Coordinates of C-alpha atoms in Angstrom, one line a residue:
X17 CA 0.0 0.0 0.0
X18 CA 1.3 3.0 -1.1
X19 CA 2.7 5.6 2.1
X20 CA 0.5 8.8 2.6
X21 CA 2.1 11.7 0.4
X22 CA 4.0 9.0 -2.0
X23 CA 4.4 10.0 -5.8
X24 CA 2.0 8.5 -8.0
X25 CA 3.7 5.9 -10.0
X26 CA 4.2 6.8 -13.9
X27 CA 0.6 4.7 -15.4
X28 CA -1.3 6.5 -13.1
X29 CA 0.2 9.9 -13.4
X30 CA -0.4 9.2 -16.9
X31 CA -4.0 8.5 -16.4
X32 CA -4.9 11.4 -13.7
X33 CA -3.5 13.9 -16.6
X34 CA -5.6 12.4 -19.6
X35 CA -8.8 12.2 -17.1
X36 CA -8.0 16.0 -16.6
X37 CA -7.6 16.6 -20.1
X38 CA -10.7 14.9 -21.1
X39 CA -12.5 16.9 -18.0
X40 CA -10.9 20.1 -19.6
X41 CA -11.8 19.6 -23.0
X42 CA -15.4 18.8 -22.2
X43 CA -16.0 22.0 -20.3
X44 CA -14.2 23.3 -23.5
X45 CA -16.8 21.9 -25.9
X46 CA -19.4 21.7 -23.6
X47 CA -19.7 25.3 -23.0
X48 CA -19.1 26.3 -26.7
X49 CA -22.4 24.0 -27.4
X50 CA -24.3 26.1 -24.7
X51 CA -23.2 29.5 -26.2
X52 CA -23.7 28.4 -30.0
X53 CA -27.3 27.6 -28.9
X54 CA -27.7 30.9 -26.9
X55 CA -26.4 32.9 -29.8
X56 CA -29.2 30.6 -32.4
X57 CA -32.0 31.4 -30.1
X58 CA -31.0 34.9 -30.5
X59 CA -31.0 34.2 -34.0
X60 CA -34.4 33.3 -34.3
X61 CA -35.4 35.8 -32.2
X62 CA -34.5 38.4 -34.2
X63 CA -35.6 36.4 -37.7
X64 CA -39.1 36.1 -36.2
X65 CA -39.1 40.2 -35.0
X66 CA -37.7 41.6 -38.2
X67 CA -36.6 39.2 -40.5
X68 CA -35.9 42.0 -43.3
X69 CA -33.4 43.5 -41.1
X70 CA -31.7 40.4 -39.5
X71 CA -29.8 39.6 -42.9
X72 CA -29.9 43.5 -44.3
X73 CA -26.3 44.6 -45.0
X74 CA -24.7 47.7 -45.9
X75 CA -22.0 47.6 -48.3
X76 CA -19.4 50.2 -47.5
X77 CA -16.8 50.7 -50.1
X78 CA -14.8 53.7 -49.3
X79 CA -13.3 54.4 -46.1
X80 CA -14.3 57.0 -43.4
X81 CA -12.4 60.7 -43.7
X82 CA -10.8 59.8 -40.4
X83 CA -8.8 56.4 -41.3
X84 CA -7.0 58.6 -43.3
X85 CA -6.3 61.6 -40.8
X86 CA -3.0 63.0 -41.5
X87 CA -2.7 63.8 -37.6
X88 CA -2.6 60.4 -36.7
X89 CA 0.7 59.4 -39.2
X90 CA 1.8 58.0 -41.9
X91 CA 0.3 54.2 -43.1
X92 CA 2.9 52.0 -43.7
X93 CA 3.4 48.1 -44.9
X94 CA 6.2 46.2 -43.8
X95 CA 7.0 42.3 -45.2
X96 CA 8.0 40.0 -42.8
X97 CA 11.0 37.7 -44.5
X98 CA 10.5 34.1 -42.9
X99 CA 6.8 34.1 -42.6
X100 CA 6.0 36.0 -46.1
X101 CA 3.2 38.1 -44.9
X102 CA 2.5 41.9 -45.1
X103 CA 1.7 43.8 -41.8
X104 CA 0.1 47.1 -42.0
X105 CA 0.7 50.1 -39.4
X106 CA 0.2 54.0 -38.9
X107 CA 3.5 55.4 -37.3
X108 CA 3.6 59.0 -36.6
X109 CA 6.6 60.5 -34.8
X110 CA 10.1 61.0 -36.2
X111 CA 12.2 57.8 -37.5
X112 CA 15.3 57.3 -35.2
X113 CA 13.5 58.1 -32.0
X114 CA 12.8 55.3 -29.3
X115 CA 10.0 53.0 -30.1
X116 CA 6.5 52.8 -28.9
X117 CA 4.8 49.4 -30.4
X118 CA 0.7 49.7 -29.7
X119 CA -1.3 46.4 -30.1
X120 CA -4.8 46.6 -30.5
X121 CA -7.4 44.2 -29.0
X122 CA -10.6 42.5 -30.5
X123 CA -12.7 43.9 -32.2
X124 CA -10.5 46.6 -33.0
X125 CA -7.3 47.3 -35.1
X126 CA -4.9 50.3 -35.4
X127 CA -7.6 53.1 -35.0
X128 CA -8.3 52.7 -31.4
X129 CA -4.6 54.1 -30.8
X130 CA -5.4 57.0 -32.5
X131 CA -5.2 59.7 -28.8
X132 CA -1.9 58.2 -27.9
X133 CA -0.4 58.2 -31.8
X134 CA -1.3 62.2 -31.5
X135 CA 0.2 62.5 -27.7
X136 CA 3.3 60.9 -27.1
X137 CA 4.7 61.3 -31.2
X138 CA 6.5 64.1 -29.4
X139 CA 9.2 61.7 -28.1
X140 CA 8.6 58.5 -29.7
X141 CA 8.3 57.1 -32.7
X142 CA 4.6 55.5 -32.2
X143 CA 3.8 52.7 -34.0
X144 CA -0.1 51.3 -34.1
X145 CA 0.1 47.8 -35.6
X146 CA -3.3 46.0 -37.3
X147 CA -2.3 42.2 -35.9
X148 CA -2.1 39.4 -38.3
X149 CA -5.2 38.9 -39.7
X150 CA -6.6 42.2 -39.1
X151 CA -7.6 45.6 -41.6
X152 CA -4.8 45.8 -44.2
X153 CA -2.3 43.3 -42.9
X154 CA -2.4 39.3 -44.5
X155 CA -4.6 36.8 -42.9
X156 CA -3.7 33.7 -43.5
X157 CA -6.4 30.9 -44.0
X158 CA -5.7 28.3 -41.8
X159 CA -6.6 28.9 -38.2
X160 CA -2.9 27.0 -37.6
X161 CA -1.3 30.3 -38.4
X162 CA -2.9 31.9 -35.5
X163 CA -1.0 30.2 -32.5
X164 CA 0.8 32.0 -29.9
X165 CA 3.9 31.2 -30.8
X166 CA 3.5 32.9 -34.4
X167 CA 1.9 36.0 -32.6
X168 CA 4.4 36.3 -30.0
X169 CA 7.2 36.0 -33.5
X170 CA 5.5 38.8 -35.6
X171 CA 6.2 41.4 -32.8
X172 CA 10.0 39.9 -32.8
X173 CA 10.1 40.4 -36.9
X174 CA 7.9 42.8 -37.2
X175 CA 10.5 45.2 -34.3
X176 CA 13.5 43.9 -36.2
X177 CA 12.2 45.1 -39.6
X178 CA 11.2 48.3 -38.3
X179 CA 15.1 48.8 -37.6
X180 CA 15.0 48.1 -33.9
X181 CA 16.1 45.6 -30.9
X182 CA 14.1 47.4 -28.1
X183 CA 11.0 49.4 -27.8
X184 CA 8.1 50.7 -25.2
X185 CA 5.5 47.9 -25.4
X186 CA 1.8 48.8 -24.5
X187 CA -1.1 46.4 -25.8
X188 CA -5.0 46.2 -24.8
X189 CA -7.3 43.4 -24.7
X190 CA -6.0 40.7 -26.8
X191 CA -3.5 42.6 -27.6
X192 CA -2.3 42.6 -23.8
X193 CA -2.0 38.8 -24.1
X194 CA 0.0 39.1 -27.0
X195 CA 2.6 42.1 -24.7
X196 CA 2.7 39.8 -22.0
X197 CA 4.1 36.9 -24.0
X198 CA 6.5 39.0 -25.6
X199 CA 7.9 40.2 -22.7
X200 CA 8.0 36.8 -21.3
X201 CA 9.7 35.2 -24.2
X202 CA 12.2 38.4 -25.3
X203 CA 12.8 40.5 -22.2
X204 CA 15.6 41.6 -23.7
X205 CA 13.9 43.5 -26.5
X206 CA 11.2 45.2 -23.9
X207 CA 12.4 48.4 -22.0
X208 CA 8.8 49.0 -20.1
X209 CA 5.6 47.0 -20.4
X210 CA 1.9 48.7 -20.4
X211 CA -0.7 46.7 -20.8
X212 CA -4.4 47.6 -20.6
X213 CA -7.2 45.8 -19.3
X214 CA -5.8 42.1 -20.0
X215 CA -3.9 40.6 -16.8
X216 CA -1.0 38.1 -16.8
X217 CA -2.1 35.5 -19.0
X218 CA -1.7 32.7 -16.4
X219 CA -3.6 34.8 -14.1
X220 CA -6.5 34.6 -16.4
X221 CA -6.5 30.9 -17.1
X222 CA -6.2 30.2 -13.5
X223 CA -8.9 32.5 -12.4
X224 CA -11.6 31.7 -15.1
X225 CA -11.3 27.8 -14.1
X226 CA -11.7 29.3 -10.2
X227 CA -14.7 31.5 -11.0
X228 CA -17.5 30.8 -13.1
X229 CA -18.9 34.8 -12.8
X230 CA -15.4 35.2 -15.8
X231 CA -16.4 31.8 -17.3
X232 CA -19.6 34.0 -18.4
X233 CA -17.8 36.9 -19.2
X234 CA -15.3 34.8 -21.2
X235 CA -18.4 33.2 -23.3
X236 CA -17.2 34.2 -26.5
X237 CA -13.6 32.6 -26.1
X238 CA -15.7 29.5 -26.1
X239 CA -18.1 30.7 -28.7
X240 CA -15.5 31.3 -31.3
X241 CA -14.6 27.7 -31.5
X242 CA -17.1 27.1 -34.0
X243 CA -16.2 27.2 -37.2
X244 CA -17.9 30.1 -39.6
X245 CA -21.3 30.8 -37.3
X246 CA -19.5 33.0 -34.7
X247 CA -19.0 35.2 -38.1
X248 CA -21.7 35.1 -39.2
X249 CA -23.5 36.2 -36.1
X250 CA -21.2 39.4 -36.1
X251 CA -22.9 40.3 -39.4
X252 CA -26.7 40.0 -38.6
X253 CA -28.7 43.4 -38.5
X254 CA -25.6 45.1 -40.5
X255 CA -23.2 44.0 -38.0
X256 CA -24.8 45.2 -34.8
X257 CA -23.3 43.2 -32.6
X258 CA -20.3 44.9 -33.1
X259 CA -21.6 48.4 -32.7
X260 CA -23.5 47.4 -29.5
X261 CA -20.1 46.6 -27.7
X262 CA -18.6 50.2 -28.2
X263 CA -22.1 51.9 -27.6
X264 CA -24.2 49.5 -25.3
X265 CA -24.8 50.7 -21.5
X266 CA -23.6 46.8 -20.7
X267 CA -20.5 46.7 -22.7
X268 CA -20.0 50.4 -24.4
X269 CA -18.1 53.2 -23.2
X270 CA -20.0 55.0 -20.3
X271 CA -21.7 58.1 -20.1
X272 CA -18.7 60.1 -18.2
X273 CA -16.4 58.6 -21.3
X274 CA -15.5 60.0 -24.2
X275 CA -17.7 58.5 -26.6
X276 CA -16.8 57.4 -30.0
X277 CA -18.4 59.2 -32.8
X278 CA -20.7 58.2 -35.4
X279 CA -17.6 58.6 -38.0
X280 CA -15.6 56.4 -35.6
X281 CA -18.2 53.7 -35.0
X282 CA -18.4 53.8 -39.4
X283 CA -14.5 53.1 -39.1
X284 CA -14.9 49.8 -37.4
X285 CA -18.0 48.7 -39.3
X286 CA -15.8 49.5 -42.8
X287 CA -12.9 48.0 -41.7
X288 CA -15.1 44.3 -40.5
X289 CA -17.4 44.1 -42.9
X290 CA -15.5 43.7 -45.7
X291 CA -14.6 40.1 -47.2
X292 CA -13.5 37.9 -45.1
X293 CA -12.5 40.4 -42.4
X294 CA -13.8 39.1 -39.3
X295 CA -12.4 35.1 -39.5
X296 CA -8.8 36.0 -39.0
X297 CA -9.6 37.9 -35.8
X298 CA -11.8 35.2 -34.5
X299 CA -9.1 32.7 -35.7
X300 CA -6.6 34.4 -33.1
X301 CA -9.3 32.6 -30.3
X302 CA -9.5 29.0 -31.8
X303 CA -6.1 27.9 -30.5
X304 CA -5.9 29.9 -27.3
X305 CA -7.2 26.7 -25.2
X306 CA -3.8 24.3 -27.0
X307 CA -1.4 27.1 -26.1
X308 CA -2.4 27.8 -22.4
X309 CA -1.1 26.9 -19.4
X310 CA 2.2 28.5 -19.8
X311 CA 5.5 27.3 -19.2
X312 CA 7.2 30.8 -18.5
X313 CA 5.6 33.1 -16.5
X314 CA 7.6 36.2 -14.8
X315 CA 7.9 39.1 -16.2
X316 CA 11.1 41.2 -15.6
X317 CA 10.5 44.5 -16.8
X318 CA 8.9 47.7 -14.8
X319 CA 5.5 47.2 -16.1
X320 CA 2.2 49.6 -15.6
X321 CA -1.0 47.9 -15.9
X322 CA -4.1 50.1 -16.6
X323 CA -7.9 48.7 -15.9
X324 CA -11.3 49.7 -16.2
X325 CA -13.5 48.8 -13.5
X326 CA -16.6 49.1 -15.7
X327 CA -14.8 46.3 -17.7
X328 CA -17.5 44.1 -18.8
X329 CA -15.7 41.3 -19.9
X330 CA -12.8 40.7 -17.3
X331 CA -13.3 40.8 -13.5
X332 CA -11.1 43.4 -11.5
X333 CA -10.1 41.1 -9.3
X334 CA -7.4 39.9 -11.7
X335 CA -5.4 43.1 -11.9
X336 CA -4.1 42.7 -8.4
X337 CA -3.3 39.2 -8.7
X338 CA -1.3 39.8 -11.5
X339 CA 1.5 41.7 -9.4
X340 CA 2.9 37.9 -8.3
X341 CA 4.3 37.6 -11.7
X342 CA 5.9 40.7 -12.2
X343 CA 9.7 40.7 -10.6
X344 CA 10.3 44.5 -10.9
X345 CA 8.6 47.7 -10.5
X346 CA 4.8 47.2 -10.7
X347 CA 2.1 50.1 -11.2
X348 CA -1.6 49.5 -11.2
X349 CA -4.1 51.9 -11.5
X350 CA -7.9 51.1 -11.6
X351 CA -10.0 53.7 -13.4
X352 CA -13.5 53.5 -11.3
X353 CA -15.8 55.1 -13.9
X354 CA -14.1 53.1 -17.3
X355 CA -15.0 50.6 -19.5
X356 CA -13.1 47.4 -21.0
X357 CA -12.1 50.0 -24.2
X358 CA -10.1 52.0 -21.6
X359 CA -7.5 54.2 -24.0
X360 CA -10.3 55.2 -25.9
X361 CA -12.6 55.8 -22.8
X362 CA -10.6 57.9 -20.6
X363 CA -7.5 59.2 -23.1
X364 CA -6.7 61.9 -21.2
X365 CA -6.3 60.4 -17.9
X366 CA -4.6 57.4 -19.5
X367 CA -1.7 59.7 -21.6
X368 CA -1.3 61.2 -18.4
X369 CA -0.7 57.6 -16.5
X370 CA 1.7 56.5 -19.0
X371 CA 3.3 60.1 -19.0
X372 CA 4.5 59.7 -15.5
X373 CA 5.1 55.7 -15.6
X374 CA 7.8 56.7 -18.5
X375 CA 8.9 59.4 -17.2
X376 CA 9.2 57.8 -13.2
X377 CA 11.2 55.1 -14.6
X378 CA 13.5 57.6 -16.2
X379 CA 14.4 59.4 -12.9
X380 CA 15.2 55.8 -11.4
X381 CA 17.2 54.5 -13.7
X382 CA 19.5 58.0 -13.8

């Protein structure tokens, strides 16, 4: 008989982790069953309300005025040598300064930079990125080409190509899990971290399994496992879905934000509707449950972390939790009256924040 506190022998180590696998992937599956037949009951809903409107769609040609704002920089394509693809940005500041890299969350892409490309061009060379897949940079077909590791490379290329080994890294939403990894994997090649409303990505996978209130809020990580219908769904009633999340009173920015304008909101419904422009966004969620746990976790950089408390999709509770994992100077600042879309939100208060986390970090390292 085995002693009290004795190692599992190797067959049933072996079985214990496939038993927790199969119990993982079932919760996996299973809940993306129970939000696929939430979001076709909503479906119907809507077919047997207004039927005419639930498949109506605008066709929108031509870009918005302000996609094309000279205030907010220059557009710019850059072609990454090993994996052949063509990335898209806006940089404004002057060439030669120190690099700020911006990476944009879902639904969003370049534009929801566009207060901090005006503010800090001043002093940095600002860089807002549209992700693989996203707006005018390649999206590759096969949801393969969407793993972790081949996010977490383009920001290594895509920093290398732009003639640099080091930059300021800031990045909201998903784009946050994507900062994170980066400056887990190359530390070397980050000088300060921001990220916005996203905590460290082993927080999150800990805490969602802990907490069923994020399981809820995480729905659509489990949602977008289906193939084609979660895309679909985005387009019904000329894609109001996606307008709902920036103007909702659940989701949207909040009265005492600054709300985005009916030009803006045009912006992201140009820049999703057209062909094909929403599955390489949702293909960035279909492998995130392969690629998670992680291996690596601390992060060894100073590092500001910025949250909304009106977040609608991540719980608060995660911000603070998140400190463990950082091993240098840690900032965090929670924003009472702000949503999930926090730089766009609050920009202001937010410049101001990352203002004096650049500039504090200055004075200590002199």
């Amino acid at each position: 008989m085995a002693r009290p506190g004795a190692a599992c022998p190797p067959p049933a180590r072996r079985l214990l982790a496939a038993a927790r696998a199969l119990l993982f992937w079932a919760l996996v599956y299973g809940y993306c069953g129970l939000c696929a037949c939430i979001a076709g009951l909503r479906l119907l809903w809507s077919i047997g309300r207004r039927p005419g409107e639930t498949f109506r769609r605008t066709v929108r040609e031509n870009p918005p005025a302000c996609l094309n704002d000279p205030s907010l920089g220059t557009h710019c394509y850059v072609r990454i040598k090993d994996s052949g693809l063509r990335f898209h940005y806006v940089a404004a500041g002057e060439r030669g300064k120190p690099l700020m890299l911006l990476l944009h969350g879902f639904p969003e892409f370049w534009y929801s930079w566009r207060h901090q490309l005006r503010e800090f061009k001043s002093e940095y060379r600002v860089v807002a990125l549209d992700l693989r897949g996203y707006g005018e940079t390649d999206a590759p077909s096969h949801k393969e080409n969407y793993k972790l590791d081949c996010l977490i490379t383009d920001i290594k290329d895509i920093l290398e190509s732009l003639g640099y080994n080091k930059c300021v890294l800031i990045g909201h939403d998903w784009g946050g899990m994507i900062a994170w990894l980066v400056a887990i994997c190359y530390p070397e090649m980050v000088t300060k971290l921001i990220v916005v409303n996203f905590p460290h990505p082993s927080v999150f996978t800990e805490y969602i399994l802990r907490h069923p209130s994020q399981l809820i809020k995480s729905a659509y990580y489990f949602f977008f496992q289906m193939p084609w219908f979660p895309e679909f769904m985005f387009t019904v009633n000329d894609f109001k879905v996606l307008k709902s999340l920036f103007t909702s009173q659940a989701t949207g920015i909040g009265r005492k934000g600054c709300r985005l304008t009916g030009e803006d909101i045009e912006a992201y419904l140009y820049v999703f509707s057209q062909p094909g422009a929403l599955t390489g966004p949702i293909n960035h969620y279909r492998n995130i449950f392969s690629c998670l746990p992680l291996q690596h976790h601390e992060v060894t950089m100073p590092t500001l972390l910025l949250w909304g408390e009106r977040d609608a999709f991540m719980e608060v509770d995660m911000a603070e939790i998140t400190r463990i994992y950082v091993k240098n100077h840690f900032r965090l600042t929670i924003l009472s009256e702000a949503s999930h879309w926090l730089q766009q939100d609050q920009p202001d208060i937010v410049n101001k924040l990352i203002w004096t986390f650049l500039k504090e970090e200055t004075r200590k390292r002199e």
